Amino acid sequence: QVQLVESGGGSVQAGGSLRLSCAASGYTSGRNRMGWFRQAPGKEREGVAIINTVGSSTYYGDSVQGRFTISQDKAKNTVYLQMNSLKPEDTAMYYCAAGYVPLGRGDLIFDISRYNSWGQGTQVTVSS
């Protein structure tokens, strides 16, 4: 079982920045992807950014491309999400997730069913 602990959420004005962290512990073998999903009230959970924990490939949702950057510290089993140029529509609960997606199956990167370990979530609120 993998435990994921997020930190770094908060409130910021539009145009500001926040950095989220997700530390993984426990049995992490068998999982090759970690990253972030988010869910706003009344909306479905959507993929934000995913990183290949074995290599370094990164994937981003269309709405955050160019503004958010995902990175990792393999020695610490920690993934980071640097969020710049934040917009009010980025307001959501952000969840860290870990799972397995076969190489070459980029079409499954943001498939929620591929991720079987989830953090408790951290709130990000962006005011205009």
Coordinates of C-alpha atoms in Angstrom, one line a residue:
Q1 CA 0.0 0.0 0.0
V2 CA 1.3 3.5 -0.9
Q3 CA 0.6 6.4 1.3
L4 CA 0.6 9.9 -0.3
V5 CA 0.8 13.1 1.7
E6 CA 0.2 16.4 0.0
S7 CA 1.2 19.9 1.2
G8 CA 1.5 23.4 -0.1
G9 CA -2.1 24.4 -0.9
G10 CA -3.5 27.8 0.1
S11 CA -5.1 31.0 -1.1
V12 CA -3.5 33.3 -3.7
Q13 CA -4.5 36.1 -5.9
A14 CA -4.8 35.7 -9.7
G15 CA -1.3 35.8 -11.3
G16 CA 0.3 34.4 -8.2
S17 CA 2.2 31.1 -7.6
L18 CA 2.0 28.1 -5.4
R19 CA 4.0 24.9 -5.0
L20 CA 2.5 21.6 -4.1
S21 CA 4.4 18.6 -2.7
C22 CA 3.4 15.0 -2.5
A23 CA 5.5 12.6 -0.5
A24 CA 5.1 8.8 -1.1
S25 CA 5.8 6.1 1.4
G26 CA 5.1 2.4 1.7
Y27 CA 5.2 -0.2 -1.1
T28 CA 5.8 2.0 -4.2
S29 CA 7.0 -0.8 -6.5
G30 CA 4.7 -1.5 -9.5
R31 CA 3.7 2.1 -9.9
N32 CA 5.4 4.1 -12.6
R33 CA 3.3 7.3 -12.6
M34 CA 2.7 10.0 -10.0
G35 CA 1.0 13.3 -10.4
W36 CA -1.9 15.5 -9.7
F37 CA -5.6 15.6 -10.4
R38 CA -8.0 18.3 -9.3
Q39 CA -11.7 18.6 -8.6
A40 CA -13.8 21.8 -8.4
P41 CA -17.2 21.8 -6.8
G42 CA -19.8 20.3 -9.2
K43 CA -17.2 19.2 -11.7
E44 CA -15.5 15.9 -12.5
R45 CA -12.0 15.2 -11.3
E46 CA -9.6 16.1 -14.1
G47 CA -5.9 15.4 -14.8
V48 CA -3.5 18.2 -14.2
A49 CA 0.0 16.8 -14.5
I50 CA 1.7 13.4 -14.4
I51 CA 5.3 12.3 -14.3
N52 CA 7.0 9.0 -15.2
T53 CA 8.6 8.1 -11.9
V54 CA 11.0 5.6 -13.6
G55 CA 12.1 8.0 -16.4
S56 CA 11.2 11.7 -16.5
S57 CA 8.5 12.1 -19.1
T58 CA 5.8 14.6 -18.1
Y59 CA 2.3 15.2 -19.2
Y60 CA 0.0 18.2 -18.7
G61 CA -3.6 18.9 -19.0
D62 CA -4.5 21.4 -21.8
S63 CA -5.7 24.1 -19.3
V64 CA -2.4 24.2 -17.4
Q65 CA 0.1 23.6 -20.2
G66 CA 2.8 26.3 -20.0
R67 CA 1.8 27.5 -16.5
F68 CA 2.4 24.4 -14.3
T69 CA 5.5 22.3 -14.0
I70 CA 5.7 18.9 -12.4
S71 CA 9.0 17.6 -11.1
Q72 CA 10.3 14.9 -8.8
D73 CA 13.0 14.0 -6.3
K74 CA 13.4 10.3 -6.7
A75 CA 15.6 10.0 -3.6
K76 CA 12.8 11.4 -1.5
N77 CA 9.9 9.7 -3.4
T78 CA 8.4 13.2 -3.7
V79 CA 6.7 14.9 -6.6
Y80 CA 6.2 18.7 -6.9
L81 CA 3.8 20.8 -8.8
Q82 CA 4.9 24.4 -9.4
M83 CA 1.9 26.5 -10.4
N84 CA 2.5 29.9 -11.9
S85 CA 0.2 32.5 -13.4
L86 CA -2.7 31.1 -11.4
K87 CA -6.2 31.9 -12.5
P88 CA -9.5 31.8 -10.6
E89 CA -10.5 28.7 -12.7
D90 CA -7.6 26.8 -11.1
T91 CA -9.5 26.9 -7.8
A92 CA -10.1 23.2 -6.8
M93 CA -9.1 20.5 -4.4
Y94 CA -5.8 19.0 -5.7
Y95 CA -5.2 15.3 -5.2
C96 CA -1.9 13.5 -5.6
A97 CA -2.2 10.1 -7.2
A98 CA 0.1 7.1 -8.0
G99 CA -0.5 4.3 -10.4
Y100 CA 0.6 2.3 -13.4
V101 CA 0.2 3.2 -17.0
P102 CA 1.9 1.1 -19.6
L103 CA 4.6 2.8 -21.7
G104 CA 3.3 4.0 -25.0
R105 CA -0.2 4.4 -23.7
G106 CA -0.3 8.2 -23.4
D107 CA -4.0 7.9 -24.0
L108 CA -4.4 6.5 -20.5
I109 CA -2.3 9.0 -18.7
F110 CA -5.3 10.9 -17.2
D111 CA -7.5 7.8 -16.9
I112 CA -8.4 7.9 -13.2
S113 CA -9.0 4.2 -13.0
R114 CA -5.2 3.6 -13.6
Y115 CA -4.4 5.3 -10.3
N116 CA -5.1 3.2 -7.1
S117 CA -3.4 5.4 -4.5
W118 CA -4.6 8.8 -3.6
G119 CA -3.7 11.5 -1.1
Q120 CA -6.2 13.3 1.1
G121 CA -6.2 16.4 -1.1
T122 CA -5.1 20.0 -0.6
Q123 CA -7.2 23.1 -1.4
V124 CA -6.0 25.7 -3.8
T125 CA -8.1 28.9 -4.0
V126 CA -7.3 31.7 -6.5
S127 CA -9.1 35.0 -6.1
S128 CA -9.6 37.5 -8.8

